Short mmCIF file of C-alpha atoms and ligand atoms in Angstrom, two decimals:
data_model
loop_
_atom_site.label_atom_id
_atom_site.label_comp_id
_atom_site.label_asym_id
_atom_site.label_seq_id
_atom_site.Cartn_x
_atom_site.Cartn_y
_atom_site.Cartn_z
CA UNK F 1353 0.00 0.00 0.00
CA UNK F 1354 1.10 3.55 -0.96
CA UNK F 1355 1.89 5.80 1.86
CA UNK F 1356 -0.80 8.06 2.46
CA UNK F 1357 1.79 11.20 2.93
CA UNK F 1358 4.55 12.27 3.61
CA UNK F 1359 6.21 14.84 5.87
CA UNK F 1360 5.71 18.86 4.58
CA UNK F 1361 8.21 20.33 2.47
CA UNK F 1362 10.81 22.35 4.51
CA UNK F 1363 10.57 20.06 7.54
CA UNK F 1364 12.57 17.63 9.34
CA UNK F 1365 12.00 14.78 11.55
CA UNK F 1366 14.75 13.78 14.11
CA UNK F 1367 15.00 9.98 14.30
CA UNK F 1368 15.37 7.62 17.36
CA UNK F 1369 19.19 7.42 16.08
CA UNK F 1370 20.02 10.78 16.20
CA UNK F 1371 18.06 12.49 18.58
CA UNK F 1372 21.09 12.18 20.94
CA UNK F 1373 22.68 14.53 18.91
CA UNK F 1374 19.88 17.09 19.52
CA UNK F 1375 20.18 15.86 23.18
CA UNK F 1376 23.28 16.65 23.13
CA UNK F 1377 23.65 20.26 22.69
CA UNK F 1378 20.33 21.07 24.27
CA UNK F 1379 21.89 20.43 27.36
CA UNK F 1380 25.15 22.59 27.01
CA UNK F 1381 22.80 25.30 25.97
CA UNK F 1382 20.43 24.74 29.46
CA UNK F 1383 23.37 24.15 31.37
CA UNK F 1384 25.26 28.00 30.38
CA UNK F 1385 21.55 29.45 30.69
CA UNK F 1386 21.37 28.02 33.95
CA UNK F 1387 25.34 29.31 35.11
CA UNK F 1388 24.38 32.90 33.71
CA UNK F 1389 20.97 32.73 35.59
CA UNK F 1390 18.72 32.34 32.74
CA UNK F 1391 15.55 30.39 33.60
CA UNK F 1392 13.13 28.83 30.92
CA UNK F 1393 10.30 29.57 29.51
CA UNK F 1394 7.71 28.08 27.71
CA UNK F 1395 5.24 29.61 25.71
CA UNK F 1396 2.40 28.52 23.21
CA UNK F 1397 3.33 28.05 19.91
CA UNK F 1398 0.68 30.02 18.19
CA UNK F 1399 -0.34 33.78 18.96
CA UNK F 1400 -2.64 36.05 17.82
CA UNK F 1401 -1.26 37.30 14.46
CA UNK F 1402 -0.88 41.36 15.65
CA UNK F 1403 1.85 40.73 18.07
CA UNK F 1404 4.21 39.49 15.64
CA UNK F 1405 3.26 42.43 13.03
CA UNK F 1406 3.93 44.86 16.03
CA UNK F 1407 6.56 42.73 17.89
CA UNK F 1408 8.84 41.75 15.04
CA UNK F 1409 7.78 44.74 12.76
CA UNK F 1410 5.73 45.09 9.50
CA UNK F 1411 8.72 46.11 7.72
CA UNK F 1412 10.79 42.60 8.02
CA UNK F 1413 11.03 40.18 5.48
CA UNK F 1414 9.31 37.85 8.01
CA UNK F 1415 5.91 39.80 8.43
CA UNK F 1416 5.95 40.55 5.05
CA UNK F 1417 6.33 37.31 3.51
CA UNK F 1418 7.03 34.43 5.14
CA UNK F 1419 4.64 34.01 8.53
CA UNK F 1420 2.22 30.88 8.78
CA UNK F 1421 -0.71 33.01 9.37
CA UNK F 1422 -4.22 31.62 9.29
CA UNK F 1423 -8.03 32.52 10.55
CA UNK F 1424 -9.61 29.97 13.23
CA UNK F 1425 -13.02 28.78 13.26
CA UNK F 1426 -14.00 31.05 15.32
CA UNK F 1427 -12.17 34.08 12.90
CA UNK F 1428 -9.65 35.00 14.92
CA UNK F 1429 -5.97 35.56 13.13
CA UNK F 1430 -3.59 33.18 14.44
CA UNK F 1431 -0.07 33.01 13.86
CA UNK F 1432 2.59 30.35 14.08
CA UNK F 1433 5.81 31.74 16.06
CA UNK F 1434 8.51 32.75 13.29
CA UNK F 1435 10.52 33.66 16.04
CA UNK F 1436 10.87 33.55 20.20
CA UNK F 1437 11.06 36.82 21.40
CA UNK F 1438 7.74 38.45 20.83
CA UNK F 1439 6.14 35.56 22.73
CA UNK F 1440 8.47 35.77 25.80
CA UNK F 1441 8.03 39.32 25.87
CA UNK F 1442 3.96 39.00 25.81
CA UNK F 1443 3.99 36.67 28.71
CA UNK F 1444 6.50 38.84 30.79
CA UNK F 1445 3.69 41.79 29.92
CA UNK F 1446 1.14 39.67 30.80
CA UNK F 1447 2.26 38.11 34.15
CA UNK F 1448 4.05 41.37 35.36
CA UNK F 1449 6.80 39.63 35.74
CA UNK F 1450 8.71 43.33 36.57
CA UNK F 1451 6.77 43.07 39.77
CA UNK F 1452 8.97 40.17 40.95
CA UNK F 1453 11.89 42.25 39.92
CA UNK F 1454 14.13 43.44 37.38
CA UNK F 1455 16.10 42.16 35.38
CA UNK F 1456 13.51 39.52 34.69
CA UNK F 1457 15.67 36.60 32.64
CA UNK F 1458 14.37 33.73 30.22
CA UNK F 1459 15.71 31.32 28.41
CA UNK F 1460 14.04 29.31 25.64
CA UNK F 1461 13.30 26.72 23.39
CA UNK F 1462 11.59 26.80 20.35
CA UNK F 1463 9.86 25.77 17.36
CA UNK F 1464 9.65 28.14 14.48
CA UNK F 1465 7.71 28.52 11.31
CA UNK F 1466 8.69 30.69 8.69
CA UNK F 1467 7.47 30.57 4.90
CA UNK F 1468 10.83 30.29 3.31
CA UNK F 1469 12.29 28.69 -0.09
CA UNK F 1470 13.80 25.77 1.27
CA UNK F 1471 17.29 24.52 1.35
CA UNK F 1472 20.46 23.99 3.13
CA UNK F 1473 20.03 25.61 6.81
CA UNK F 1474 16.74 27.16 5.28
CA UNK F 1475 13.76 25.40 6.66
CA UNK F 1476 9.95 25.98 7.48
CA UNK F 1477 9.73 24.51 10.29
CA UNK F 1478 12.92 25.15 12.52
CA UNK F 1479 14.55 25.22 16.48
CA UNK F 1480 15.77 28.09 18.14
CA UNK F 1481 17.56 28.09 21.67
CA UNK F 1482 17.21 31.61 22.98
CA UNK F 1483 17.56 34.32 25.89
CA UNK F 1484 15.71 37.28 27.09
CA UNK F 1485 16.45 39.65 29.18
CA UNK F 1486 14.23 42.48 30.17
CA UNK F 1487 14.88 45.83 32.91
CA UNK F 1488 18.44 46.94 32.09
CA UNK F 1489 20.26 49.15 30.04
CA UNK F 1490 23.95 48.27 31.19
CA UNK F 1491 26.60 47.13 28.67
CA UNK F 1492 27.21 44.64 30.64
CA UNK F 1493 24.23 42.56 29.93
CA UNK F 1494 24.83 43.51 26.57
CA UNK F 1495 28.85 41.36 27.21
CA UNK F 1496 26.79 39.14 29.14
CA UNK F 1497 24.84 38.00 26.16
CA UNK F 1498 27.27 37.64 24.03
CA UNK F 1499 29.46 35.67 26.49
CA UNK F 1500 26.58 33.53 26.86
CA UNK F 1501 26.35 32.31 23.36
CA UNK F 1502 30.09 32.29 22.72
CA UNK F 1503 30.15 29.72 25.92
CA UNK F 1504 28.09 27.44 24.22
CA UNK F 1505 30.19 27.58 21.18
CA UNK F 1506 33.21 26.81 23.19
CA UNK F 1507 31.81 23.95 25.11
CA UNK F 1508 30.41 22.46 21.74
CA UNK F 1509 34.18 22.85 20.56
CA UNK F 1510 32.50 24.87 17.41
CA UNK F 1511 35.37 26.83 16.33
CA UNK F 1512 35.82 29.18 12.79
CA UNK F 1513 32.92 31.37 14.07
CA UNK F 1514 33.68 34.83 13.75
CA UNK F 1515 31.71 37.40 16.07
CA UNK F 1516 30.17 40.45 14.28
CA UNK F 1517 29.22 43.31 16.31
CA UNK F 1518 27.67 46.38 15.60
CA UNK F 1519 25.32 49.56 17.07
CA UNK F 1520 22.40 50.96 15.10
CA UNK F 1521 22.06 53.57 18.12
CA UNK F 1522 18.60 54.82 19.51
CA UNK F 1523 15.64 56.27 17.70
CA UNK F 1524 17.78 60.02 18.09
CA UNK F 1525 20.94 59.00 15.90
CA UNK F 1526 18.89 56.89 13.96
CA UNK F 1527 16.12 59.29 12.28
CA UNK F 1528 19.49 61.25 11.23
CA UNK F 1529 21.10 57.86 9.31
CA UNK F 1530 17.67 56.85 8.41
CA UNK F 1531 18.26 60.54 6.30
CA UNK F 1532 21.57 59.76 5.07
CA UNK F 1533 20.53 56.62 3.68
CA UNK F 1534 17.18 57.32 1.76
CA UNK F 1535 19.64 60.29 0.22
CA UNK F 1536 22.22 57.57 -0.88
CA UNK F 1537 19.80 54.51 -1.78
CA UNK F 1538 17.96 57.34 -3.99
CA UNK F 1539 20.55 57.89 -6.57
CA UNK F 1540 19.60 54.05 -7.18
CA UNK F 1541 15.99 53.79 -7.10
CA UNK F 1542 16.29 52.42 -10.56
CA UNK F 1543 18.53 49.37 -9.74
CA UNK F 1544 16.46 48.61 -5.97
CA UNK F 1545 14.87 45.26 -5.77
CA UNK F 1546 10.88 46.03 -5.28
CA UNK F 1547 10.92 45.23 -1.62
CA UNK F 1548 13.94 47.63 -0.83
CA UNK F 1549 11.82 50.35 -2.45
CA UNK F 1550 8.78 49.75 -0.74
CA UNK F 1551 11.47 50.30 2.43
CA UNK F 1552 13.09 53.29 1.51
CA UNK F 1553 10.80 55.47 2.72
CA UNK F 1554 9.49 53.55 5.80
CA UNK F 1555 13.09 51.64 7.25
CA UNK F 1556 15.29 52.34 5.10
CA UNK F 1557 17.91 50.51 7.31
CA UNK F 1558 15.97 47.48 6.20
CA UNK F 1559 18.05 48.11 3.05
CA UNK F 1560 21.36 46.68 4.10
CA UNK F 1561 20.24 43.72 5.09
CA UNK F 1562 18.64 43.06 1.94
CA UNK F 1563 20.20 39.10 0.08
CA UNK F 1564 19.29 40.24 -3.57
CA UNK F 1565 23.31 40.49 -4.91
CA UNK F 1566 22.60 44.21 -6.56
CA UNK F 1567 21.46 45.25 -3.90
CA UNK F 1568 24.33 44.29 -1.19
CA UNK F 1569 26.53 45.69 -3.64
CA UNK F 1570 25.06 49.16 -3.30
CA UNK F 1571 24.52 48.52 0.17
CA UNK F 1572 28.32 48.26 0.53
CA UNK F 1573 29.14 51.90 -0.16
CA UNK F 1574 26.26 52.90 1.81
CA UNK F 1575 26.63 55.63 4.94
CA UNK F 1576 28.00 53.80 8.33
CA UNK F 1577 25.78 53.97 10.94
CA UNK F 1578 28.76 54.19 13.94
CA UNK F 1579 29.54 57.80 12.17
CA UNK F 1580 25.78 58.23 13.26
CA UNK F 1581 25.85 57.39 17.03
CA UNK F 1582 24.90 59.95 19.56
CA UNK F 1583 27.16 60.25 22.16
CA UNK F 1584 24.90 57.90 24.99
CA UNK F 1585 24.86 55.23 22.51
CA UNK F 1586 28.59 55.57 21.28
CA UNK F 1587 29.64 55.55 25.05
CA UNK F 1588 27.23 52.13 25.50
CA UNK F 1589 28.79 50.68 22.57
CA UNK F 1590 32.25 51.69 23.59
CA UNK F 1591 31.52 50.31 27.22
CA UNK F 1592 30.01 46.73 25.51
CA UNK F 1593 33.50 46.30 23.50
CA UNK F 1594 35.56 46.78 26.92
CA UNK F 1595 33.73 44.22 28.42
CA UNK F 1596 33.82 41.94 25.71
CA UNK F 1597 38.00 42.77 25.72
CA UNK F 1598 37.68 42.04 29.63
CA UNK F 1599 36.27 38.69 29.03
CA UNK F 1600 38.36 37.92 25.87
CA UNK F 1601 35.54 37.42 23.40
CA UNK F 1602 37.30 38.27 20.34
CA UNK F 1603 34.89 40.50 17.65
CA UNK F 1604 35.23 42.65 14.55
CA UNK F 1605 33.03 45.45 14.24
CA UNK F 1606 30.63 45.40 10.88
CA UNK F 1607 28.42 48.32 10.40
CA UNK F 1608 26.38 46.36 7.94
CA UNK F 1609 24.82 44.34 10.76
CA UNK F 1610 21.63 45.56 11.43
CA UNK F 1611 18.96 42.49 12.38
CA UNK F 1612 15.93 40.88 10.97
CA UNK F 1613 13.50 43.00 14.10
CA UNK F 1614 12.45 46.06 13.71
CA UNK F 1615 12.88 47.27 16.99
CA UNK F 1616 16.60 47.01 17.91
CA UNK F 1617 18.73 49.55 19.08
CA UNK F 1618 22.48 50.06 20.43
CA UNK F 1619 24.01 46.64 20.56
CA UNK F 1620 23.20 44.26 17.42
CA UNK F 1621 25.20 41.15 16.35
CA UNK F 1622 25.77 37.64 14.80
CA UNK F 1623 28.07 34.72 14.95
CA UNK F 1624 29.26 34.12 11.64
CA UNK F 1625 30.69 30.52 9.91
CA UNK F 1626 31.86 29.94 6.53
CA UNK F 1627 31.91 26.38 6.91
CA UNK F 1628 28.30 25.60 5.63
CA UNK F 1629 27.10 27.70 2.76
CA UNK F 1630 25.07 30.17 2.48
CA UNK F 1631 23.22 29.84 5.71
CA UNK F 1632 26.55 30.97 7.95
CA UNK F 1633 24.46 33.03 10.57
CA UNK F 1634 24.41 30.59 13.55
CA UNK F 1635 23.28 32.89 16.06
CA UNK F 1636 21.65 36.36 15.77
CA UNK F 1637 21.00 39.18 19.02
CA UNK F 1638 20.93 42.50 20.11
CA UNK F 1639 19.54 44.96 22.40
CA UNK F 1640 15.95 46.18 21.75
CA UNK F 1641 14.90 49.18 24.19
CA UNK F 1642 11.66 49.47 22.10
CA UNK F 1643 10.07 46.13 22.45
CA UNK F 1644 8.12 45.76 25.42
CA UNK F 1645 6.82 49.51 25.09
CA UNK F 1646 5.52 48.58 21.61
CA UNK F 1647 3.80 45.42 22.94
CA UNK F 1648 2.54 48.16 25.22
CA UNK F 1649 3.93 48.05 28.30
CA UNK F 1650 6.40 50.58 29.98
CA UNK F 1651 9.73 51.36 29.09
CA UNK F 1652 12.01 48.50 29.28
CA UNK F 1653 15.16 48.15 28.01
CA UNK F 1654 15.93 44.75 27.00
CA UNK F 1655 17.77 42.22 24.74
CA UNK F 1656 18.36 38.99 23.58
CA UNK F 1657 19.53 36.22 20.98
CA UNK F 1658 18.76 33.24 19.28
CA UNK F 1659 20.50 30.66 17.87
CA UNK F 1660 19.29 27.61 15.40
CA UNK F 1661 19.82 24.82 16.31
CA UNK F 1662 20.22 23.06 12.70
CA UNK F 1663 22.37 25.19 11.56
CA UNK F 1664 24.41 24.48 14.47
CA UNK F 1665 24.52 21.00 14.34
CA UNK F 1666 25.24 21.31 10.12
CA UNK F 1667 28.33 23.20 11.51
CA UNK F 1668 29.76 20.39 14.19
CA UNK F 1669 29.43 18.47 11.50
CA UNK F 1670 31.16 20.23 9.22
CA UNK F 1671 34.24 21.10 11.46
CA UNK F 1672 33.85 16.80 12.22
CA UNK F 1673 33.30 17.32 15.97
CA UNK F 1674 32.24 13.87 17.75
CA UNK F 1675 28.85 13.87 19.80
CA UNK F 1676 29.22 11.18 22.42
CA UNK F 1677 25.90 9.00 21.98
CA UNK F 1678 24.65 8.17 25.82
CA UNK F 1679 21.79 6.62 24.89
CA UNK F 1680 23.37 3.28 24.27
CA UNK F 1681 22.47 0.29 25.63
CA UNK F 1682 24.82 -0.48 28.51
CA UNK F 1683 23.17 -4.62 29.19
CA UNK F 1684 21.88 -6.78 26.30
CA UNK F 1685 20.44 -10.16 27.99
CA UNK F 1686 20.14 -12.81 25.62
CA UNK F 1687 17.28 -15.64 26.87
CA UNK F 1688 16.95 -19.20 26.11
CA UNK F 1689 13.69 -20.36 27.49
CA UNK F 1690 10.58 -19.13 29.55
CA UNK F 1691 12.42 -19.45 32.59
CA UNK F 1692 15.50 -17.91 31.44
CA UNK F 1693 13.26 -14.75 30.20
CA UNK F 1694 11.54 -14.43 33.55
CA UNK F 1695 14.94 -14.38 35.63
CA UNK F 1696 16.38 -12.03 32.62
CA UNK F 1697 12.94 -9.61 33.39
CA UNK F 1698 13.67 -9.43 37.05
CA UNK F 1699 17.66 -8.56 36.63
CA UNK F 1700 16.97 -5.95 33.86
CA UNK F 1701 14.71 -4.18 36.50
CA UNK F 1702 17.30 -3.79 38.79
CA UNK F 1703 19.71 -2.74 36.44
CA UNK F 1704 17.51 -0.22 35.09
CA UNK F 1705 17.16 1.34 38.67
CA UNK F 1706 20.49 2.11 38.58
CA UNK F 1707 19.58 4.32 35.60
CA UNK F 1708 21.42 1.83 33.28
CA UNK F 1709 20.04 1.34 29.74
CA UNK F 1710 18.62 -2.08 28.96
CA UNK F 1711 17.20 -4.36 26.83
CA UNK F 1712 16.19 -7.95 26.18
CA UNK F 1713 14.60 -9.72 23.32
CA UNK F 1714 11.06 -8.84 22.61
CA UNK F 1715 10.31 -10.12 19.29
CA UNK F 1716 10.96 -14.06 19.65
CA UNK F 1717 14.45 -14.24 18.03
CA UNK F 1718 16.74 -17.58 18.58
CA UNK F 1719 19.97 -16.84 20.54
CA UNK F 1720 21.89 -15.93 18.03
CA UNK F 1721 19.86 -13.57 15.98
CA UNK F 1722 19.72 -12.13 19.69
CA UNK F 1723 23.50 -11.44 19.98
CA UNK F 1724 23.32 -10.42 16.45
CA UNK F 1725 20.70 -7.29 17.15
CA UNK F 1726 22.99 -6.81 20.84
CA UNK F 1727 25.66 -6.15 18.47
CA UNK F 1728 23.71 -3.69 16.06
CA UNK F 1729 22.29 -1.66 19.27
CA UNK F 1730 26.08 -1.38 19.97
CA UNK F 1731 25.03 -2.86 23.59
CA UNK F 1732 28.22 -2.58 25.34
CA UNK F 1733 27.64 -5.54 27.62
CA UNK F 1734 25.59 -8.92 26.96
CA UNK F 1735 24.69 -12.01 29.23
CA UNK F 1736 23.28 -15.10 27.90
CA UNK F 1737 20.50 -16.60 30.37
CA UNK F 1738 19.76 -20.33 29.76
CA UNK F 1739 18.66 -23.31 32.01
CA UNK F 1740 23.21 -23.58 32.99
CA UNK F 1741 23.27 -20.38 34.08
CA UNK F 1742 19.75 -19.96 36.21
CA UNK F 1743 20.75 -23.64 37.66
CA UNK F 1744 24.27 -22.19 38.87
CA UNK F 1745 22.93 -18.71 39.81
CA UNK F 1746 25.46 -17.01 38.16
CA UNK F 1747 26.15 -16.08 34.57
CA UNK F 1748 29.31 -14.20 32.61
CA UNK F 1749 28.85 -10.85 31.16
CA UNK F 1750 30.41 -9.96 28.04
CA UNK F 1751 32.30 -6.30 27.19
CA UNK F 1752 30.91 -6.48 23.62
CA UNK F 1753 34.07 -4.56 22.51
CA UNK F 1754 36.68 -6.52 24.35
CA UNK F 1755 34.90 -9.80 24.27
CA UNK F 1756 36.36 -9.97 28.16
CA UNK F 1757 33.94 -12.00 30.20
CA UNK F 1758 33.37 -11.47 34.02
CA UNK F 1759 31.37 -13.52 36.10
CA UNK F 1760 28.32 -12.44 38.01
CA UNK F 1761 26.17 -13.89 40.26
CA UNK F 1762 22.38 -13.88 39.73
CA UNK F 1763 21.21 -12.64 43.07
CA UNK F 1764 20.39 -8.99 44.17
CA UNK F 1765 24.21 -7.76 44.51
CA UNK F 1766 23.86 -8.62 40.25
CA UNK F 1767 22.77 -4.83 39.36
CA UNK F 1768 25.09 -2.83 41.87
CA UNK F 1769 28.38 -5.12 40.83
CA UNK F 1770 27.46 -4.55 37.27
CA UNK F 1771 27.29 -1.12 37.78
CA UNK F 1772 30.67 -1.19 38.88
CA UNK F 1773 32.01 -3.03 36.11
CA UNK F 1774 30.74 -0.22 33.82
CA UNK F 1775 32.27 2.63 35.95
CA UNK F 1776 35.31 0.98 35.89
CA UNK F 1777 35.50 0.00 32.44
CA UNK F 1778 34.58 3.23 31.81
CA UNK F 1779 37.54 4.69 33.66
CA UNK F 1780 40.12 2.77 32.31
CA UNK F 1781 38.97 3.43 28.70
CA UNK F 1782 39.61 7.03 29.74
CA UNK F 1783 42.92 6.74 31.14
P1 LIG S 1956 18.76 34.68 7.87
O1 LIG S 1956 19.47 35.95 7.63
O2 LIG S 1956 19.61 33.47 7.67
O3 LIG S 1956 17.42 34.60 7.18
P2 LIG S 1956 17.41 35.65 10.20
O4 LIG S 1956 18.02 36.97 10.43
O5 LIG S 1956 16.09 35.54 9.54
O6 LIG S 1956 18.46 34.68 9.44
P3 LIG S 1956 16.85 35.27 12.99
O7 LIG S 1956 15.45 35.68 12.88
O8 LIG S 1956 17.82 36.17 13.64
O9 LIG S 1956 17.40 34.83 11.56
O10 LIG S 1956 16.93 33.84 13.70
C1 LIG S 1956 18.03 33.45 14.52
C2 LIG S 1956 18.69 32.21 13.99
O11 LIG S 1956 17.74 31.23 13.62
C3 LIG S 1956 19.47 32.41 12.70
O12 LIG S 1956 20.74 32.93 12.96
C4 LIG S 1956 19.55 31.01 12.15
O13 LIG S 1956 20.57 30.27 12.81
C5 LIG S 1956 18.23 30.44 12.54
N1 LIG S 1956 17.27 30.50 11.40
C6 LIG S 1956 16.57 31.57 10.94
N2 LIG S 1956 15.77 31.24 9.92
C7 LIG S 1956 15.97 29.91 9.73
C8 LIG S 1956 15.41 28.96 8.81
N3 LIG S 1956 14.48 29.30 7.92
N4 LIG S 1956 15.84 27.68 8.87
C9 LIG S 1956 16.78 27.30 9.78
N5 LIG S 1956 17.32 28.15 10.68
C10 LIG S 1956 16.93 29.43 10.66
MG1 LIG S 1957 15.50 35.18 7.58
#
């Protein structure tokens, strides 16, 4: 029979065989939330449509042309999430989460939906670890971020990743850029891809960040916004590099950068690769002092990045970097007979309590077709239980890599004293 369907184009399932992959670097990216004091948080995956229009900004390409946007029975606009932050920064609004104090700090995980062309580290459907922080306006979150993100990088052992860092400055030194570069742009009106010059009068910074190739050519000769900066946000940015320096976070400044929201200011920046195409923006944040008084709420200075996870995986992979696999199964027992496959029942119990991985045979194989799936599990240890071994009480366990055998009795000291024999196996493979 035909398969009914198949999975939507621009998405990816994660199999059973590499989800410890995933696994993986999910937990480096909890465990430096956790050390910088970022907690998580969890929000729903569809909003109503308006607070991505006004929380990621009509003028992106992603409200423009690529959100999952669709009316409910009811006729309410829905939207999938393209993105983390606007949710985050609805539920902070929504909880008053500046009542329990400031700064208020999130960390999250996400799926994303974006209406994209897909192809190499271009997806519809998507994962983005990310963190928020709302209630301060001191450089040194802005260092703190960034440090952040480049610890996970280091403890992934990601390397080639350049830093790009930049300041677009605050509404004040922007509205005088935003002048110098609808003067420059104009003298090419006639050469603008049709989305640039639907920007040019609205945000005309949009402009730089545009992919078409004309256009980034123009863009390159295009007025720098750090000859723009007013002298608060020059001092900020100033103050952000120091720190960075302090913590020896190597950057480069680009004054190209300038972010897919609408509402960043001072600080903006990505971590750059060349080591998988196109796609080399691994990780993308900034400061955006706007936000939360767009979403309507009171001034709040905040900021944040995300990074996707794909991507980020396509790049360890790239650069050939090893992800241990602990999902393996540590104890394969092998049964002959009804008896045998009670006793093996009782001992796999007890080595599972020990938060040990394993498995016996489930699908009526003969003994050897048994040691033959052990070995394709890559089971690191197997027993073989038959009428012998449950006569003697004892049976001899098999390092499936060594083929060294050590005997075990059957009783309840079985589970702790294999235990052991892992640990120490363990060890000495290290040494
Ligand atoms: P790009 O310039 O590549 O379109 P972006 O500016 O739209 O990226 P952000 O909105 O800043 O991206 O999202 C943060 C990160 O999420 C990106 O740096 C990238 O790693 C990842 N990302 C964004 N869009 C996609 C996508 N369609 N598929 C896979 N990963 C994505
Ligand atoms: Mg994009």
């Amino acid at each position: 029979m035909a398969l009914i369907t198949k999975k939507i184009k621009g998405t990816e399932d994660v199999l059973p065989k590499e989800s410890y992959r995933w696994q993986f670097i999910e937990n480096i990216m909890r465990e430096e939330a956790r050390c910088y004091g970022f907690k998580e948080i969890r929000t729903p995956v569809f909003e109503h449509t308006e607070l991505f229009a006004r929380g990621v900004g009509q003028t992106t390409d992603v409200v423009q042309k690529e959100m999952y946007t669709f009316d409910t029975k009811g006729g309410e606009s829905v939207t999938l999430r393209p993105e983390g932050t606007a949710g985050a920064a609805r539920a902070v609004l929504e909880h008053a989460l500046d009542n329990e104090g400031l700064p208020i700090k999130a960390s999250y995980f996400v799926s994303c939906y974006r209406y994209e062309k897909p192809q190499a580290g271009r997806l519809r459907e998507f994962h983005q670890f990310g963190i928020e922080e709302y209630g301060t306006q001191s450089p040194v979150a802005d260092a703190e971020l960034i440090c952040v993100a480049q610890s996970i990088f280091d403890r992934l052992g990601i390397g080639q990743l350049r830093l790009e860092l930049n300041s677009i400055g605050c509404p004040e030194c922007r509205a005088k850029y935003n002048e110098a570069l609808r003067e420059y742009f104009g003298q090419f009106k006639d050469r603008l891809c049709q989305t640039c010059l639907s920007r040019l009068e609205r945000n005309p910074m949009r402009l730089l960040d545009c992919k078409s190739p004309e256009d980034k050519e123009i863009a390159k000769d295009a007025p720098k916004i750090t000859d723009y900066l007013c002298e608060e946000c020059e001092q900020h940015f100033t103050e952000v590099k120091s720190y960075l320096d302090a913590a020896g976070v190597e950057y480069t400044v680009n004054p190209t950068i300038v972010r897919g929201l609408d509402y960043y200011t001072k600080t903006v920046f990505e971590f750059v690769t060349d080591c998988i195409g196109a796609q080399g923006t691994v990780c993308g944040g900034g400061r955006y002092d706007g936000l939360i008084e767009e979403l309507g709420g009171k001034h709040m200075p905040s900021l944040g990045f995300a990074m996707g996870l794909e991507r980020l995986l396509m790049v360890m992979d790239s650069q050939g970097i090893v992800i241990p696999d602990n999902n393996q199964t540590s104890l394969y027992i092998a049964t002959m007979g009804d008896a045998a496959k009670v006793k093996a029942f009782e001992l796999l119990r007890s080595v599972r309590e020990c938060g040990l991985a394993a498995e016996t045979d489930v699908v009526g194989r003969g003994l050897r077709a048994q040691m033959k799936y052990a070995d394709k599990i890559g089971a690191k240890y197997s027993l073989v239980l038959g009428d012998n071994e449950l006569e003697q009480n004892c049976a001899s366990v098999k390092n499936m890599e060594t083929g060294e055998q050590t005997s075990l009795a059957l009783d309840k000291s079985f589970a702790e004293k294999f235990s052991v024999l892992c640990l120490t196996d363990n060890n000495s493979f290290l040494n």
